[in-house]
Short mmCIF file of C-alpha atoms and ligand atoms in Angstrom, two decimals:
data_model
loop_
_atom_site.label_atom_id
_atom_site.label_comp_id
_atom_site.label_asym_id
_atom_site.label_seq_id
_atom_site.Cartn_x
_atom_site.Cartn_y
_atom_site.Cartn_z
CA MET A 189 -0.68 -22.62 22.68
CA SER A 190 -2.80 -20.47 20.32
CA LYS A 191 -3.46 -21.77 16.80
CA LYS A 192 -1.15 -19.16 15.37
CA SER A 193 1.78 -19.94 17.64
CA PHE A 194 1.19 -23.62 17.00
CA ILE A 195 1.52 -22.97 13.27
CA ARG A 196 4.66 -20.92 13.78
CA PHE A 197 6.08 -23.65 15.99
CA THR A 198 5.22 -26.41 13.50
CA PHE A 199 6.88 -24.59 10.65
CA SER A 200 9.98 -23.79 12.71
CA ALA A 201 10.29 -27.47 13.52
CA TRP A 202 9.78 -28.34 9.88
CA LEU A 203 12.44 -25.84 8.85
CA PHE A 204 14.83 -27.22 11.41
CA ILE A 205 14.43 -30.71 10.00
CA MET A 206 14.76 -29.48 6.43
CA THR A 207 17.89 -27.58 7.39
CA CYS A 208 19.45 -30.54 9.18
CA THR A 209 18.73 -32.86 6.28
CA GLY A 210 19.99 -30.24 3.83
CA GLY A 211 16.67 -30.62 2.02
CA GLU A 212 15.83 -27.00 1.36
CA LYS A 213 18.66 -24.61 0.66
CA ALA A 214 16.48 -21.52 0.53
CA ALA A 215 14.87 -22.30 3.86
CA ALA A 216 18.23 -22.85 5.47
CA GLN A 217 19.22 -19.30 4.55
CA ASN A 218 16.43 -17.82 6.62
CA THR A 219 15.10 -19.89 9.45
CA GLN A 220 12.39 -17.31 10.19
CA THR A 221 10.38 -17.62 7.05
CA PRO A 222 9.15 -20.86 5.52
CA PRO A 223 9.08 -20.63 1.74
CA LEU A 224 5.63 -20.24 0.21
CA LYS A 225 6.66 -22.11 -2.91
CA GLU A 226 7.63 -25.09 -0.78
CA ILE A 227 4.42 -25.04 1.22
CA PHE A 228 2.21 -24.90 -1.87
CA LYS A 229 4.42 -27.08 -4.07
CA ASN A 230 1.83 -29.83 -4.47
CA ASP A 231 -0.97 -27.35 -5.09
CA PHE A 232 -0.15 -24.39 -7.35
CA LEU A 233 2.62 -22.01 -8.32
CA ILE A 234 3.29 -19.02 -6.09
CA GLY A 235 4.36 -15.89 -7.89
CA THR A 236 5.30 -12.27 -7.44
CA ALA A 237 5.47 -9.29 -9.75
CA MET A 238 9.03 -8.01 -10.25
CA ASN A 239 9.88 -4.38 -10.86
CA ALA A 240 12.83 -3.07 -12.88
CA GLN A 241 15.05 -2.52 -9.82
CA GLN A 242 14.55 -6.08 -8.72
CA ILE A 243 15.19 -7.42 -12.22
CA GLU A 244 18.47 -5.50 -12.26
CA GLU A 245 19.32 -7.07 -8.89
CA LYS A 246 19.68 -3.64 -7.26
CA ASP A 247 17.46 -4.61 -4.34
CA ALA A 248 19.32 -7.24 -2.33
CA ALA A 249 16.63 -7.84 0.29
CA ALA A 250 13.93 -8.30 -2.34
CA ASP A 251 16.25 -10.51 -4.32
CA ARG A 252 16.78 -12.82 -1.36
CA LEU A 253 13.06 -13.03 -0.68
CA ILE A 254 12.12 -13.66 -4.33
CA LYS A 255 14.61 -16.51 -4.63
CA GLN A 256 13.51 -17.94 -1.32
CA GLN A 257 9.73 -17.66 -1.61
CA PHE A 258 8.54 -17.74 -5.22
CA ASN A 259 8.59 -20.14 -8.16
CA ALA A 260 6.81 -17.83 -10.61
CA VAL A 261 7.33 -14.19 -11.59
CA THR A 262 5.45 -11.70 -13.73
CA PRO A 263 7.25 -8.57 -14.93
CA GLU A 264 5.32 -5.66 -13.42
CA ASN A 265 6.14 -3.39 -16.37
CA VAL A 266 9.19 -4.37 -18.45
CA MET A 267 7.39 -6.52 -21.02
CA LYS A 268 4.62 -4.01 -21.61
CA ALA A 269 4.45 -2.50 -25.09
CA GLU A 270 5.71 1.01 -24.22
CA ILE A 271 8.90 -0.46 -22.80
CA ILE A 272 9.56 -3.37 -25.13
CA GLN A 273 8.70 -1.55 -28.38
CA PRO A 274 9.26 2.13 -27.56
CA GLY A 275 9.53 3.19 -31.21
CA TRP A 276 7.84 1.83 -34.33
CA ASN A 277 9.64 -1.46 -35.00
CA LYS A 278 12.35 -0.47 -32.46
CA TYR A 279 12.53 -3.00 -29.69
CA ASP A 280 14.25 -2.78 -26.34
CA PHE A 281 14.55 -6.26 -24.90
CA ASP A 282 17.21 -5.41 -22.33
CA LEU A 283 15.23 -5.73 -19.09
CA ALA A 284 12.96 -8.47 -20.41
CA ASP A 285 16.02 -10.55 -21.33
CA LYS A 286 17.48 -9.92 -17.85
CA LEU A 287 14.28 -11.14 -16.25
CA VAL A 288 14.28 -14.29 -18.35
CA ALA A 289 17.92 -15.02 -17.46
CA TYR A 290 17.24 -14.37 -13.76
CA ALA A 291 14.28 -16.72 -13.78
CA GLN A 292 16.20 -19.41 -15.59
CA GLN A 293 19.10 -19.25 -13.12
CA ASN A 294 16.75 -19.49 -10.19
CA ASN A 295 14.36 -22.09 -11.51
CA ILE A 296 11.43 -19.68 -11.63
CA LYS A 297 8.67 -19.71 -14.26
CA VAL A 298 8.00 -16.44 -16.11
CA ASN A 299 4.46 -15.38 -16.89
CA ALA A 300 5.10 -12.76 -19.56
CA HIS A 301 2.80 -9.75 -19.31
CA THR A 302 1.37 -8.59 -21.69
CA LEU A 303 1.08 -8.49 -25.51
CA ILE A 304 -2.18 -6.65 -26.25
CA TRP A 305 -3.51 -4.09 -23.77
CA HIS A 306 -5.04 -0.61 -24.10
CA SER A 307 -2.76 0.86 -21.40
CA GLN A 308 0.97 1.59 -21.42
CA LEU A 309 1.08 1.64 -25.20
CA PRO A 310 4.07 3.32 -26.87
CA ALA A 311 3.68 7.02 -27.71
CA PHE A 312 3.61 6.31 -31.45
CA MET A 313 0.36 4.38 -30.96
CA HIS A 314 -1.42 7.30 -29.34
CA GLY A 315 -3.90 8.72 -31.77
CA MET A 316 -2.91 6.36 -34.59
CA ARG A 317 -5.77 6.71 -37.08
CA ASP A 318 -4.87 4.38 -39.87
CA ALA A 319 -6.30 0.87 -39.45
CA ASP A 320 -3.56 -0.69 -41.61
CA SER A 321 -0.88 0.75 -39.33
CA VAL A 322 -2.66 -0.61 -36.25
CA ARG A 323 -2.89 -4.00 -37.94
CA GLN A 324 0.81 -3.92 -38.85
CA TYR A 325 1.73 -3.01 -35.29
CA PHE A 326 -0.54 -5.74 -33.92
CA ILE A 327 0.94 -8.48 -36.12
CA ASN A 328 4.56 -7.38 -35.71
CA HIS A 329 4.39 -6.81 -31.97
CA ILE A 330 2.83 -10.17 -31.15
CA THR A 331 5.01 -12.06 -33.62
CA ASN A 332 8.34 -10.50 -32.73
CA VAL A 333 7.92 -10.39 -28.96
CA ALA A 334 6.23 -13.76 -28.48
CA SER A 335 8.64 -15.62 -30.78
CA ARG A 336 11.70 -14.18 -29.05
CA TYR A 337 10.67 -15.68 -25.74
CA ASP A 338 9.10 -18.92 -26.93
CA GLY A 339 10.53 -21.78 -24.90
CA LYS A 340 12.05 -19.24 -22.48
CA VAL A 341 8.94 -17.99 -20.74
CA TYR A 342 6.30 -20.32 -19.36
CA SER A 343 3.24 -18.34 -20.40
CA TRP A 344 1.92 -15.10 -21.89
CA ASP A 345 -0.97 -12.88 -20.89
CA VAL A 346 -1.81 -12.54 -24.58
CA VAL A 347 -4.65 -10.07 -24.10
CA ASN A 348 -5.20 -7.98 -20.98
CA GLU A 349 -8.35 -6.16 -19.84
CA ALA A 350 -10.38 -6.29 -23.05
CA LEU A 351 -13.76 -6.13 -21.30
CA ASN A 352 -16.09 -3.51 -19.84
CA GLU A 353 -17.87 -4.12 -16.54
CA ASP A 354 -21.06 -5.17 -18.38
CA GLY A 355 -19.18 -7.84 -20.29
CA THR A 356 -19.07 -6.01 -23.63
CA LEU A 357 -15.76 -5.40 -25.39
CA ARG A 358 -13.85 -2.33 -24.25
CA LYS A 359 -13.57 0.43 -26.83
CA SER A 360 -9.80 0.25 -27.33
CA ILE A 361 -7.73 1.18 -30.35
CA PHE A 362 -7.65 -2.53 -31.21
CA LEU A 363 -11.43 -2.97 -31.13
CA GLU A 364 -11.98 0.24 -33.06
CA LYS A 365 -9.47 -0.41 -35.82
CA LEU A 366 -9.42 -4.20 -36.06
CA GLY A 367 -12.99 -5.17 -35.19
CA ASP A 368 -14.33 -7.55 -32.61
CA ASN A 369 -12.39 -10.58 -33.84
CA TYR A 370 -9.10 -9.03 -32.68
CA ILE A 371 -8.85 -11.15 -29.52
CA VAL A 372 -9.13 -14.40 -31.47
CA GLU A 373 -6.55 -13.03 -33.92
CA ALA A 374 -4.17 -12.10 -31.08
CA PHE A 375 -4.29 -15.66 -29.76
CA ARG A 376 -3.90 -17.08 -33.28
CA LEU A 377 -0.75 -14.99 -33.83
CA ALA A 378 0.60 -15.84 -30.39
CA GLN A 379 -0.01 -19.54 -30.95
CA LYS A 380 1.97 -19.37 -34.19
CA ALA A 381 4.83 -17.35 -32.69
CA ALA A 382 4.99 -19.20 -29.38
CA PRO A 383 3.95 -22.81 -29.85
CA HIS A 384 5.70 -23.89 -26.62
CA THR A 385 4.22 -21.18 -24.41
CA LYS A 386 0.94 -21.25 -22.52
CA LEU A 387 -1.51 -18.56 -23.61
CA TYR A 388 -3.81 -16.74 -21.20
CA TYR A 389 -6.53 -14.10 -21.09
CA ASN A 390 -6.13 -11.77 -18.07
CA ASP A 391 -8.53 -9.19 -16.58
CA TYR A 392 -9.82 -7.60 -13.37
CA ASN A 393 -13.35 -8.03 -12.00
CA ILE A 394 -14.04 -11.04 -14.24
CA GLU A 395 -15.23 -12.82 -11.11
CA GLN A 396 -18.24 -10.46 -11.27
CA PRO A 397 -21.18 -12.18 -13.02
CA GLU A 398 -21.72 -9.81 -15.97
CA LYS A 399 -18.08 -9.33 -16.76
CA ARG A 400 -17.44 -13.06 -16.20
CA ALA A 401 -20.11 -13.89 -18.80
CA GLY A 402 -18.26 -11.61 -21.22
CA ALA A 403 -14.97 -13.39 -20.49
CA ILE A 404 -16.59 -16.80 -20.98
CA ALA A 405 -17.97 -15.64 -24.34
CA VAL A 406 -14.49 -14.46 -25.38
CA ILE A 407 -12.89 -17.75 -24.34
CA LYS A 408 -15.55 -19.82 -26.10
CA LYS A 409 -15.08 -17.76 -29.25
CA ILE A 410 -11.33 -18.44 -29.22
CA GLN A 411 -11.95 -22.14 -28.69
CA ALA A 412 -14.64 -22.28 -31.38
CA ALA A 413 -12.16 -20.80 -33.86
CA GLY A 414 -9.85 -23.74 -33.16
CA VAL A 415 -7.30 -21.44 -31.53
CA ARG A 416 -5.47 -22.37 -28.34
CA ILE A 417 -6.16 -20.69 -25.01
CA ASP A 418 -4.71 -22.40 -21.95
CA GLY A 419 -6.00 -20.36 -19.09
CA VAL A 420 -7.64 -17.31 -17.59
CA GLY A 421 -6.13 -14.92 -15.07
CA ILE A 422 -8.36 -13.20 -12.53
CA GLN A 423 -6.26 -10.24 -11.39
CA GLY A 424 -7.46 -10.07 -7.79
CA HIS A 425 -7.01 -6.39 -6.87
CA TRP A 426 -9.54 -6.61 -4.09
CA LYS A 427 -10.03 -4.83 -0.80
CA ALA A 428 -9.44 -6.72 2.43
CA GLY A 429 -12.86 -7.09 4.05
CA THR A 430 -14.89 -7.02 0.83
CA VAL A 431 -13.36 -9.85 -1.18
CA PRO A 432 -16.19 -11.24 -3.36
CA MET A 433 -15.73 -14.83 -2.20
CA GLN A 434 -18.90 -16.30 -3.67
CA ASN A 435 -18.31 -14.78 -7.08
CA ILE A 436 -14.72 -16.02 -7.00
CA GLU A 437 -15.84 -19.56 -6.23
CA GLU A 438 -18.45 -19.51 -9.01
CA SER A 439 -15.81 -18.17 -11.39
CA ILE A 440 -13.36 -20.93 -10.59
CA LYS A 441 -16.08 -23.48 -11.37
CA GLU A 442 -17.34 -21.79 -14.55
CA PHE A 443 -13.92 -21.07 -16.02
CA SER A 444 -12.68 -24.57 -15.18
CA ALA A 445 -15.70 -26.02 -16.96
CA LEU A 446 -14.24 -24.54 -20.17
CA GLY A 447 -11.27 -26.89 -19.77
CA ILE A 448 -8.72 -24.19 -18.98
CA GLU A 449 -6.47 -23.26 -16.05
CA VAL A 450 -7.63 -20.63 -13.56
CA MET A 451 -5.07 -18.30 -12.01
CA PHE A 452 -5.05 -15.39 -9.58
CA THR A 453 -2.51 -13.20 -11.24
CA GLU A 454 -2.15 -9.83 -9.47
CA LEU A 455 -3.20 -10.43 -5.89
CA ASP A 456 -3.23 -7.53 -3.44
CA LEU A 457 -5.78 -6.95 -0.70
CA GLY A 458 -5.54 -3.23 -0.03
CA VAL A 459 -6.70 -1.72 3.25
CA LEU A 460 -7.43 1.88 2.19
CA PRO A 461 -10.84 3.35 1.40
CA ASN A 462 -11.70 3.34 -2.28
CA PRO A 463 -12.41 6.76 -3.82
CA TRP A 464 -15.21 5.45 -6.02
CA ASN A 465 -16.59 2.61 -3.93
CA ASN A 466 -15.98 0.15 -6.69
CA ASN A 467 -13.27 -2.30 -7.53
CA THR A 468 -11.78 -1.04 -10.76
CA ALA A 469 -8.12 -1.64 -11.53
CA GLU A 470 -8.17 0.67 -14.56
CA VAL A 471 -4.73 2.24 -14.35
CA SER A 472 -5.79 5.53 -15.96
CA SER A 473 -8.41 6.24 -13.25
CA THR A 474 -6.75 8.31 -10.55
CA ALA A 475 -8.13 10.35 -7.66
CA LYS A 476 -7.09 13.18 -5.35
CA GLY A 477 -5.73 12.36 -1.92
CA SER A 478 -6.79 13.51 1.55
CA ALA A 479 -5.97 12.47 5.12
CA ALA A 480 -9.24 10.53 5.30
CA MET A 481 -8.23 8.49 2.27
CA ASN A 482 -4.84 7.66 3.77
CA PRO A 483 -5.58 6.74 7.39
CA TYR A 484 -2.58 4.48 8.08
CA ALA A 485 0.29 6.73 7.06
CA ASN A 486 1.94 6.09 10.43
CA GLY A 487 1.38 2.36 10.67
CA LEU A 488 -1.13 -0.41 10.25
CA PRO A 489 -3.35 -0.96 13.31
CA ASP A 490 -3.34 -4.54 14.55
CA SER A 491 -7.12 -4.85 14.08
CA VAL A 492 -6.75 -4.02 10.38
CA GLU A 493 -3.81 -6.39 9.99
CA GLN A 494 -5.89 -9.19 11.56
CA MET A 495 -8.87 -8.40 9.32
CA GLN A 496 -6.60 -8.60 6.29
CA SER A 497 -5.01 -11.79 7.55
CA LYS A 498 -8.47 -13.39 7.78
CA ALA A 499 -9.35 -12.20 4.26
CA TYR A 500 -6.18 -13.79 2.88
CA ALA A 501 -6.86 -17.00 4.82
CA ASP A 502 -10.38 -17.25 3.36
CA LEU A 503 -9.06 -16.65 -0.13
CA PHE A 504 -6.28 -19.23 0.05
CA SER A 505 -8.61 -21.76 1.68
CA LEU A 506 -10.78 -21.37 -1.40
CA PHE A 507 -7.79 -21.79 -3.72
CA MET A 508 -6.88 -24.95 -1.80
CA LYS A 509 -10.43 -26.27 -2.14
CA TYR A 510 -10.03 -25.92 -5.92
CA LYS A 511 -6.34 -26.77 -6.12
CA ASN A 512 -7.04 -29.11 -9.03
CA ASN A 513 -8.25 -26.12 -11.06
CA VAL A 514 -6.19 -23.24 -9.68
CA THR A 515 -2.69 -23.34 -11.11
CA ARG A 516 -1.08 -20.14 -9.78
CA GLY A 517 -1.43 -17.38 -7.21
CA THR A 518 0.75 -14.34 -7.94
CA PHE A 519 1.12 -11.34 -5.62
CA TRP A 520 1.40 -7.96 -7.30
CA GLY A 521 4.65 -6.92 -5.66
CA VAL A 522 7.18 -8.24 -3.16
CA ASN A 523 6.56 -6.07 -0.10
CA ASP A 524 4.01 -3.49 1.01
CA GLY A 525 6.34 -0.59 0.26
CA GLN A 526 6.80 -1.78 -3.32
CA SER A 527 3.11 -2.14 -4.17
CA TRP A 528 1.63 -0.04 -6.97
CA LEU A 529 -1.26 0.71 -4.58
CA ASN A 530 0.94 3.28 -2.83
CA GLY A 531 0.70 5.31 -6.02
CA TRP A 532 -2.67 4.26 -7.44
CA PRO A 533 -5.42 5.36 -7.46
CA ILE A 534 -4.13 8.10 -5.15
CA PRO A 535 -0.47 9.09 -5.44
CA GLY A 536 1.39 9.27 -2.13
CA SER A 537 -0.73 6.66 -0.32
CA THR A 538 0.53 4.27 2.34
CA ASN A 539 -1.08 0.92 1.63
CA TYR A 540 -0.37 -2.53 3.07
CA PRO A 541 -1.75 -5.03 0.57
CA LEU A 542 0.84 -7.85 0.51
CA LEU A 543 2.21 -10.63 2.72
CA PHE A 544 5.51 -8.93 3.57
CA ASP A 545 5.89 -5.58 5.32
CA ARG A 546 8.17 -2.72 4.32
CA ASN A 547 11.11 -4.49 6.01
CA PHE A 548 10.40 -7.74 4.15
CA LYS A 549 9.09 -9.31 7.35
CA PRO A 550 6.19 -11.75 7.01
CA LYS A 551 2.92 -10.23 8.24
CA ALA A 552 -0.01 -11.94 9.96
CA ALA A 553 -1.43 -12.61 6.48
CA PHE A 554 1.68 -14.59 5.56
CA TYR A 555 1.11 -16.97 8.47
CA SER A 556 -2.61 -17.25 7.80
CA VAL A 557 -1.93 -18.09 4.14
CA ILE A 558 0.53 -20.87 4.93
CA ALA A 559 -1.86 -22.21 7.58
CA THR A 560 -4.34 -23.07 4.80
CA VAL A 561 -2.09 -26.02 3.96
CA THR A 562 -2.00 -28.84 6.48
CA PRO A 563 1.64 -29.14 7.54
CA ARG A 564 3.21 -32.33 6.24
CA GLY A 565 3.06 -35.27 8.56
CA ASN A 566 -0.30 -34.21 10.04
C1 XIL B 784 0.50 -1.56 -12.95
C2 XIL B 784 1.92 -1.51 -12.38
O1 XIL B 784 1.91 -2.17 -11.13
C3 XIL B 784 2.37 -0.08 -12.22
O2 XIL B 784 3.73 -0.03 -11.83
C4 XIL B 784 2.16 0.69 -13.51
O3 XIL B 784 2.46 2.06 -13.29
C5 XIL B 784 0.74 0.56 -14.00
O4 XIL B 784 0.40 -0.81 -14.14
N1 XIL B 784 -3.57 -4.41 -14.13
C6 XIL B 784 -2.47 -4.93 -14.80
C7 XIL B 784 -1.12 -4.52 -14.42
O5 XIL B 784 -2.65 -5.83 -15.65
O6 XIL B 784 -0.23 -4.51 -15.50
C8 XIL B 784 -1.12 -3.16 -13.74
O7 XIL B 784 0.20 -2.91 -13.25
C9 XIL B 784 -2.13 -3.12 -12.61
C10 XIL B 784 -3.52 -3.37 -13.13
#
């Protein structure tokens, strides 16, 4: 028996036992797919991003899989500023409230995303010149949104993507109008509004040495001000085949040394060529498509699926090595067809970055990820 079929066999047997003993209701509903959250339950949370359709329970297949597989969710968009405060001091909590209720009913932790970010800001913030208005927005937004969900969500990405690649602070409206203490102030306000909620800094490429040093400086500054920060989220929008494993390992060690949790918050290992040969996840950077940039429109070749499966296995083996420091791994989407990478950076792409295919079937990467945990009893 090959290693892979052995793993499949072991988990089928495990599921059979769980089903017979009535131990795992979710597993009993689908004897094909062992639940990730169950497999990693002694190690770290396993999350997914949820889109608006899923939050409204209009996607039955996704709904089933989310309830079965995940014990953490991050709203992909519905808690972002442009949606939750579309007009000055006019809030729309509808979908965010639905998400919170859904998570509560299904015993899932919500990582709320995100309070302060330069992207997806409401239209009224575009071109706002007056520093006092920016300050008012900043205080009101953090206070009103974070306090509403305190005790209802598990954690907040308080500040998202505040750094440039060289580790300096990104020139956002917040930096320009509020000065370079704004990140500390965001955490201070969040701490006051949400005393029962964990507070995180989240960014992409902060595993890279220069940007990581910038993130460490930010975290130390927050701590030195006596303000609470509970963890750091490394987004993890990497490309299968070029995942920066050594930098990730060094980052886990260095961030953990600050006494905070380390999470992988937006995992997707895309398989398409990158238009700029870099690893940005800046949502405003888009590129033009071509056949060469979209080579798998008619299906994912087995060789590529295997390469991706290996990349995921290496990554999760590393998370398991540091399971005392890594507290969550969240995938940025439920299935390949629902990933933002089909529309970014090139609209109309066919990407395959997640563990479940377009029919919600587990891919090779799913099995390689669960194989990083020694099955119980062995
Ligand atoms: C993305 C969403 O997936 C898209 O649906 C949206 O159009 C743009 O934003 N970093 C983040 C996420 O922190 O919020 C972004 O999500 C992806 C990059």
